[in-house]
PDB file of C-alpha atoms in Angstrom:
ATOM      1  CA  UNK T   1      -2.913   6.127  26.335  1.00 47.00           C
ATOM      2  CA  UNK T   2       0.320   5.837  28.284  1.00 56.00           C
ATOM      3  CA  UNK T   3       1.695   8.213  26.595  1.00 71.00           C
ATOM      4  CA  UNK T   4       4.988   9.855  28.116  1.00 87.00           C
ATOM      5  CA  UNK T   5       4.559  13.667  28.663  1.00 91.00           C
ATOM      6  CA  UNK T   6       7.374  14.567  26.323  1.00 93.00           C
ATOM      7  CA  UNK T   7       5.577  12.927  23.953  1.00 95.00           C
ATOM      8  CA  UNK T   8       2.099  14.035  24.531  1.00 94.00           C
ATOM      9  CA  UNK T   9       3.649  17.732  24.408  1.00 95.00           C
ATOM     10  CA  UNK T  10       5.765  17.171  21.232  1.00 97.00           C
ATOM     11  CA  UNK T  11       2.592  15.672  19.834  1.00 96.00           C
ATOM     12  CA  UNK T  12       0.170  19.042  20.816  1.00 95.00           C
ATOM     13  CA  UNK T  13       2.905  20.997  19.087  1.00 95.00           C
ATOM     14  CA  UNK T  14       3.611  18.927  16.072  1.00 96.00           C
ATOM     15  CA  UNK T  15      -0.261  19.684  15.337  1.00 93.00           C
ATOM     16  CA  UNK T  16      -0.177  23.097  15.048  1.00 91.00           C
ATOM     17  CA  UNK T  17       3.072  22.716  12.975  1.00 92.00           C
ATOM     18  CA  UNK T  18       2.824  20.435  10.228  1.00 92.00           C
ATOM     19  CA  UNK T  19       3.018  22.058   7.450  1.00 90.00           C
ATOM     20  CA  UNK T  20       6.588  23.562   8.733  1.00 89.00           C
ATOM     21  CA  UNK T  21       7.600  21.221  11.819  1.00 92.00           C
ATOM     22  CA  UNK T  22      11.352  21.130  11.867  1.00 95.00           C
ATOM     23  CA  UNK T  23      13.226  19.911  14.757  1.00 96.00           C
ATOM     24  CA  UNK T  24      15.351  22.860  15.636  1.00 97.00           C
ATOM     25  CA  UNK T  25      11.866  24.861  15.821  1.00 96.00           C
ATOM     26  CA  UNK T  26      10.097  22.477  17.562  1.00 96.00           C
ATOM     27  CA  UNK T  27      12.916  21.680  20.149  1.00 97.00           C
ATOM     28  CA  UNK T  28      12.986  25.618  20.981  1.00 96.00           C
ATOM     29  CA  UNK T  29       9.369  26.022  21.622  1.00 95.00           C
ATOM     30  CA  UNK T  30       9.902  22.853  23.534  1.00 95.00           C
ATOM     31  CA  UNK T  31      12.494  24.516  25.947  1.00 96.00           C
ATOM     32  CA  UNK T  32      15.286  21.823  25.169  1.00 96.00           C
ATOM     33  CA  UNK T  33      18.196  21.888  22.529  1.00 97.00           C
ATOM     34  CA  UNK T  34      17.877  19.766  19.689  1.00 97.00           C
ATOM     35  CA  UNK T  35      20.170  17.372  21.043  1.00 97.00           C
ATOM     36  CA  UNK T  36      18.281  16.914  24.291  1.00 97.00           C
ATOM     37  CA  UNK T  37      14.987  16.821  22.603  1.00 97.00           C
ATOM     38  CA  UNK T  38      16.765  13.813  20.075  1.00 97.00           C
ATOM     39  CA  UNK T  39      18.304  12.433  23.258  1.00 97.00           C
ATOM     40  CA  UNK T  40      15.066  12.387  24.864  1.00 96.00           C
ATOM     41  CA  UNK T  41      13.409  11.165  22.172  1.00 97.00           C
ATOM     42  CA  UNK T  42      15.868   8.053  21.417  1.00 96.00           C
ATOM     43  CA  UNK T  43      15.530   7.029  25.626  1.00 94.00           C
ATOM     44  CA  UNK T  44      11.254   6.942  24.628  1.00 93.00           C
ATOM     45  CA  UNK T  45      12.441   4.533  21.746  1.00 95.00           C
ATOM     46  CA  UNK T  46      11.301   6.941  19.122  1.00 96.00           C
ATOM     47  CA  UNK T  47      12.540   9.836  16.867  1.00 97.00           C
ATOM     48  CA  UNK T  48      11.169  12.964  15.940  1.00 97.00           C
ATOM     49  CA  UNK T  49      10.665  11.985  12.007  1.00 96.00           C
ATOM     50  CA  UNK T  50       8.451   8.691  13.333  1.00 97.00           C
ATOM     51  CA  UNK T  51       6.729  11.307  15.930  1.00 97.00           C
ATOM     52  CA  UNK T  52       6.367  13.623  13.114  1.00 97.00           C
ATOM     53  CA  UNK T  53       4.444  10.915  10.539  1.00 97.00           C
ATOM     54  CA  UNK T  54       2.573   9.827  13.520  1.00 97.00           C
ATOM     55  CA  UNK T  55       1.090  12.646  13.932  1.00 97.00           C
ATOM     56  CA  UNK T  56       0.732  13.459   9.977  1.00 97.00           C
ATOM     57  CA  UNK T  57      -1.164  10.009   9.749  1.00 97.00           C
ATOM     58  CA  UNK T  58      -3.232  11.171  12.949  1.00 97.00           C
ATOM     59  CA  UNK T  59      -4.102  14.147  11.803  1.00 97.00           C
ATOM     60  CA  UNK T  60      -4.803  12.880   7.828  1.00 98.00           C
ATOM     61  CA  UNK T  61      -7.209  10.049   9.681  1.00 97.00           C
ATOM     62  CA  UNK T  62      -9.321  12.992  11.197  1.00 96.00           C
ATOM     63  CA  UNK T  63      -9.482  15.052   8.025  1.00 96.00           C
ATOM     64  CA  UNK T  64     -10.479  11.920   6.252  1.00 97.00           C
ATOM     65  CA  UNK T  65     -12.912  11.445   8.101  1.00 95.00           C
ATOM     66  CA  UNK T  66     -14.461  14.914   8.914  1.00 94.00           C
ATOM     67  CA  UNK T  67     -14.257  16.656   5.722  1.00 93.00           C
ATOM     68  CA  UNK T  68     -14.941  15.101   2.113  1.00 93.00           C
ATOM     69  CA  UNK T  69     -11.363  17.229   1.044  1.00 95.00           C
ATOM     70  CA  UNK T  70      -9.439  16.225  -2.018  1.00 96.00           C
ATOM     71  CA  UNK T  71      -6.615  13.999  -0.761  1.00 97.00           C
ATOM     72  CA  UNK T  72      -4.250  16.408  -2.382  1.00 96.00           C
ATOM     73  CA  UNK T  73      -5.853  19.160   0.241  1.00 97.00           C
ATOM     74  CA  UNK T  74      -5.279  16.621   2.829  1.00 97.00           C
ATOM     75  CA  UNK T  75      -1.748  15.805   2.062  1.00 97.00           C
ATOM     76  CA  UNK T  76      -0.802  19.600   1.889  1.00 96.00           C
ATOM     77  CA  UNK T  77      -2.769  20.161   5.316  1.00 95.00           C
ATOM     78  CA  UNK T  78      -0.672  17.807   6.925  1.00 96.00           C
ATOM     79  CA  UNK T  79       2.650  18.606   5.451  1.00 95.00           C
ATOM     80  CA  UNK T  80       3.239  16.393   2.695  1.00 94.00           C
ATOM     81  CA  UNK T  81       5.274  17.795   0.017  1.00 91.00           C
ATOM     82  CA  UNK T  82       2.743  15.461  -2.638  1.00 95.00           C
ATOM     83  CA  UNK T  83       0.121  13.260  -2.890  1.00 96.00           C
ATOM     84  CA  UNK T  84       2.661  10.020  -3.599  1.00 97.00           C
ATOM     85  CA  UNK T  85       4.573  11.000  -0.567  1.00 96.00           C
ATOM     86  CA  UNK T  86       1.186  11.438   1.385  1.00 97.00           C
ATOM     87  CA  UNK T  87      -0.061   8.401   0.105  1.00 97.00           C
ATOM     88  CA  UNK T  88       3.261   6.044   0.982  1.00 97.00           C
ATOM     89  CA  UNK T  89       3.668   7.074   4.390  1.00 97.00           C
ATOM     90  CA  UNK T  90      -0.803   6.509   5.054  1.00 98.00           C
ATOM     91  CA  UNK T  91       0.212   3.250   3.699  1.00 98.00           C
ATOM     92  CA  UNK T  92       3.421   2.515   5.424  1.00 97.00           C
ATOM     93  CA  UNK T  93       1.894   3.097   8.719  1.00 96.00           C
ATOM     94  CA  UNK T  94      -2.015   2.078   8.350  1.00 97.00           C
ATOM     95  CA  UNK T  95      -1.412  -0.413   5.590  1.00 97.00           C
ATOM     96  CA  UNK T  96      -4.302   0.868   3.260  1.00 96.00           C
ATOM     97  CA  UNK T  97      -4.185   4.662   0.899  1.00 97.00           C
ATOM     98  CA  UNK T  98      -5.828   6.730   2.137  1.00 97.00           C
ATOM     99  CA  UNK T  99      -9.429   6.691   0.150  1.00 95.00           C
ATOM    100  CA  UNK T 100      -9.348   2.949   1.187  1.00 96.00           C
ATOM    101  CA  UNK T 101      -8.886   3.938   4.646  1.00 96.00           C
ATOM    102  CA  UNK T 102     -11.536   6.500   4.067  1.00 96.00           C
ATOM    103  CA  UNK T 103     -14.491   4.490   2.579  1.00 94.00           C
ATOM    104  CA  UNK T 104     -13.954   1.575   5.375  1.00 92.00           C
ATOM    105  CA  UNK T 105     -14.153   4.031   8.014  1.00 92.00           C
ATOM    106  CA  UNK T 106     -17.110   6.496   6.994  1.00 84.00           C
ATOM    107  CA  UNK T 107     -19.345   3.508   6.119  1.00 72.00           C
ATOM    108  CA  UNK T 108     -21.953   3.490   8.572  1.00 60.00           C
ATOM    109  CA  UNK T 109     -23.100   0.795  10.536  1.00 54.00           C
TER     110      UNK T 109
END
């Protein structure tokens, strides 16, 4: 995808860390200070709260999809404090909620 390795490895952490991803944490297990992981991050053009609801959306998009879970369960899965949180960021970065999202991509062909 052209992703940058930083970024492929923050992502394959993130995703096993949702639920209590914080950057000090994540930086650590990364083998960088917070600073350097922020300074990294702002040289990719990015930040770790916009790689953080990437990979909430991501991982919301394959739970959508593979499970018929409440959205609540979904939202908690992923690290959402709510459902109206959950459902404002799906929207801010896919542009549909998520059971819109979810019945135009589980219709079949």
């Amino acid at each position: 995808m052209g992703q940058s390795p930083l970024l492929g490895e923050l992502h394959r952490v993130l995703r096993y860390r949702l639920v209590e991803a914080n950057l000090a944490d994540i930086a650590r297990e990364l083998g960088m200070s917070e600073r350097t992981l922020q300074r990294r991050l702002r040289e990719a053009g990015t930040s770790f709260q916009s790689e953080l609801n990437t990979v909430q959306v991501r991982t919301a998009q394959a739970l959508l999809l593979e499970s018929d879970a409440k959205l609540t369960s979904v939202a908690v899965e992923v690290g959402c404090a709510s459902l109206q949180h959950f459902s404002s960021l799906f929207r801010k970065m896919t542009g549909e909620s998520p059971s819109a999202w979810r019945a135009r991509h589980r219709k079949t062909p």
